[in-house]
């Protein structure tokens, strides 16, 4: 696991949804109710950018066709049959960090 600083601690102001990079992985970073969650920014439905969406009732909603994903588990809502990858988050003294598993497979399948 490699940890990437994706947000300076001074920029941590709730609520927010930001598009950030953790290595080669593009993340939708969601800050709500004093916690931060990290999900893949790529919507599995048609590939749009989830970081342009909004958060409601613990779900990140895609701005294009309004599919929604649990911000903690990445699981799609009932009937969708899909999910987005989620990543561990640590809030440290100097910033917000996202952990990405490293390995040859992770370099091929982003
Ligand atoms: S592209 Fe996200 S719901 Fe269709």
mmCIF file of C-alpha atoms and ligand atoms in Angstrom:
data_model
loop_
_atom_site.group_PDB
_atom_site.id
_atom_site.type_symbol
_atom_site.label_atom_id
_atom_site.label_comp_id
_atom_site.label_asym_id
_atom_site.label_seq_id
_atom_site.Cartn_x
_atom_site.Cartn_y
_atom_site.Cartn_z
ATOM 1 C CA UNK A 1 0.000 0.000 0.000
ATOM 2 C CA UNK A 2 1.342 3.395 -0.943
ATOM 3 C CA UNK A 3 -0.081 6.540 0.660
ATOM 4 C CA UNK A 4 -0.529 9.759 -1.305
ATOM 5 C CA UNK A 5 -1.207 13.174 0.144
ATOM 6 C CA UNK A 6 -4.200 14.446 -1.802
ATOM 7 C CA UNK A 7 -5.292 17.462 0.239
ATOM 8 C CA UNK A 8 -3.502 19.912 2.508
ATOM 9 C CA UNK A 9 -4.924 20.000 6.021
ATOM 10 C CA UNK A 10 -5.628 23.741 5.612
ATOM 11 C CA UNK A 11 -7.934 22.954 2.671
ATOM 12 C CA UNK A 12 -10.023 20.464 4.647
ATOM 13 C CA UNK A 13 -13.354 22.266 4.923
ATOM 14 C CA UNK A 14 -16.580 20.246 4.979
ATOM 15 C CA UNK A 15 -18.628 19.526 2.983
ATOM 16 C CA UNK A 16 -16.768 19.008 -0.286
ATOM 17 C CA UNK A 17 -16.306 16.770 -3.300
ATOM 18 C CA UNK A 18 -12.942 17.090 -5.035
ATOM 19 C CA UNK A 19 -11.260 15.389 -7.952
ATOM 20 C CA UNK A 20 -7.735 14.429 -6.855
ATOM 21 C CA UNK A 21 -4.931 12.168 -8.051
ATOM 22 C CA UNK A 22 -3.360 9.484 -5.881
ATOM 23 C CA UNK A 23 -0.478 8.315 -8.041
ATOM 24 C CA UNK A 24 -2.109 7.328 -11.333
ATOM 25 C CA UNK A 25 -5.542 6.833 -9.793
ATOM 26 C CA UNK A 26 -8.172 9.539 -10.136
ATOM 27 C CA UNK A 27 -10.221 9.848 -6.987
ATOM 28 C CA UNK A 28 -13.519 11.465 -6.067
ATOM 29 C CA UNK A 29 -12.712 12.657 -2.556
ATOM 30 C CA UNK A 30 -15.887 13.184 -0.553
ATOM 31 C CA UNK A 31 -15.918 15.079 2.738
ATOM 32 C CA UNK A 32 -19.185 15.030 4.633
ATOM 33 C CA UNK A 33 -20.203 14.870 8.308
ATOM 34 C CA UNK A 34 -16.565 15.315 9.409
ATOM 35 C CA UNK A 35 -15.294 12.266 7.570
ATOM 36 C CA UNK A 36 -13.550 11.786 4.248
ATOM 37 C CA UNK A 37 -14.156 8.953 1.778
ATOM 38 C CA UNK A 38 -12.261 8.142 -1.399
ATOM 39 C CA UNK A 39 -13.922 6.521 -4.403
ATOM 40 C CA UNK A 40 -12.846 5.966 -7.963
ATOM 41 C CA UNK A 41 -13.876 9.056 -9.913
ATOM 42 C CA UNK A 42 -14.893 6.981 -12.937
ATOM 43 C CA UNK A 43 -18.582 6.104 -13.001
ATOM 44 C CA UNK A 44 -18.923 2.428 -13.987
ATOM 45 C CA UNK A 45 -22.165 3.112 -15.868
ATOM 46 C CA UNK A 46 -20.752 5.149 -18.751
ATOM 47 C CA UNK A 47 -17.433 6.478 -17.529
ATOM 48 C CA UNK A 48 -18.394 9.986 -16.468
ATOM 49 C CA UNK A 49 -16.665 11.852 -13.673
ATOM 50 C CA UNK A 50 -18.277 11.226 -10.287
ATOM 51 C CA UNK A 51 -16.377 14.126 -8.739
ATOM 52 C CA UNK A 52 -18.797 16.471 -10.520
ATOM 53 C CA UNK A 53 -21.690 14.803 -8.754
ATOM 54 C CA UNK A 54 -23.207 15.488 -5.366
ATOM 55 C CA UNK A 55 -23.662 13.662 -2.106
ATOM 56 C CA UNK A 56 -27.015 12.805 -0.556
ATOM 57 C CA UNK A 57 -27.876 10.397 2.258
ATOM 58 C CA UNK A 58 -24.427 8.806 2.221
ATOM 59 C CA UNK A 59 -24.383 8.279 -1.528
ATOM 60 C CA UNK A 60 -22.383 9.905 -4.280
ATOM 61 C CA UNK A 61 -24.664 10.640 -7.206
ATOM 62 C CA UNK A 62 -23.385 10.711 -10.772
ATOM 63 C CA UNK A 63 -24.324 13.991 -12.483
ATOM 64 C CA UNK A 64 -25.097 12.368 -15.836
ATOM 65 C CA UNK A 65 -27.658 9.570 -15.333
ATOM 66 C CA UNK A 66 -27.923 9.839 -11.546
ATOM 67 C CA UNK A 67 -26.679 6.400 -10.621
ATOM 68 C CA UNK A 68 -25.593 6.486 -6.989
ATOM 69 C CA UNK A 69 -22.887 4.806 -4.933
ATOM 70 C CA UNK A 70 -22.438 4.328 -1.199
ATOM 71 C CA UNK A 71 -19.533 6.567 -0.189
ATOM 72 C CA UNK A 72 -18.213 3.974 2.291
ATOM 73 C CA UNK A 73 -18.548 0.716 0.361
ATOM 74 C CA UNK A 74 -18.783 1.909 -3.248
ATOM 75 C CA UNK A 75 -21.806 -0.322 -3.736
ATOM 76 C CA UNK A 76 -24.291 0.839 -6.346
ATOM 77 C CA UNK A 77 -27.883 1.429 -5.341
ATOM 78 C CA UNK A 78 -30.534 -1.282 -5.661
ATOM 79 C CA UNK A 79 -31.068 -2.336 -9.258
ATOM 80 C CA UNK A 80 -27.799 -0.977 -10.603
ATOM 81 C CA UNK A 81 -25.717 -4.123 -10.066
ATOM 82 C CA UNK A 82 -22.436 -2.236 -10.060
ATOM 83 C CA UNK A 83 -19.905 -0.611 -7.753
ATOM 84 C CA UNK A 84 -16.983 1.771 -7.676
ATOM 85 C CA UNK A 85 -13.651 1.054 -6.052
ATOM 86 C CA UNK A 86 -13.060 2.648 -2.673
ATOM 87 C CA UNK A 87 -9.760 3.489 -1.031
ATOM 88 C CA UNK A 88 -8.601 3.901 2.570
ATOM 89 C CA UNK A 89 -8.239 7.460 3.856
ATOM 90 C CA UNK A 90 -6.104 8.797 6.682
ATOM 91 C CA UNK A 91 -6.322 12.310 8.039
ATOM 92 C CA UNK A 92 -2.869 13.181 9.312
ATOM 93 C CA UNK A 93 -1.480 16.338 10.893
ATOM 94 C CA UNK A 94 -0.420 17.770 7.539
ATOM 95 C CA UNK A 95 -3.147 16.555 5.226
ATOM 96 C CA UNK A 96 -5.483 13.915 3.868
ATOM 97 C CA UNK A 97 -3.869 10.751 2.497
ATOM 98 C CA UNK A 98 -5.309 8.042 0.252
ATOM 99 C CA UNK A 99 -3.859 4.546 0.160
ATOM 100 C CA UNK A 100 -3.439 2.760 -3.152
ATOM 101 C CA UNK A 101 -2.429 -0.877 -3.468
ATOM 102 C CA UNK A 102 0.687 -1.145 -5.572
ATOM 103 C CA UNK A 103 1.622 -4.033 -7.791
ATOM 104 C CA UNK A 104 1.876 -5.037 -11.400
ATOM 105 C CA UNK A 105 -1.887 -5.645 -11.676
ATOM 106 C CA UNK A 106 -2.689 -2.191 -10.316
ATOM 107 C CA UNK A 107 -0.469 -0.657 -13.002
ATOM 108 C CA UNK A 108 -2.435 -2.429 -15.745
ATOM 109 C CA UNK A 109 -6.004 -2.179 -14.387
ATOM 110 C CA UNK A 110 -6.646 1.365 -13.203
HETATM 111 S S1 LIG B 1 -22.338 7.841 -16.469
HETATM 112 FE FE1 LIG B 1 -22.727 7.861 -14.351
HETATM 113 S S2 LIG B 1 -24.780 7.225 -14.213
HETATM 114 FE FE2 LIG B 1 -24.387 7.137 -16.315
#
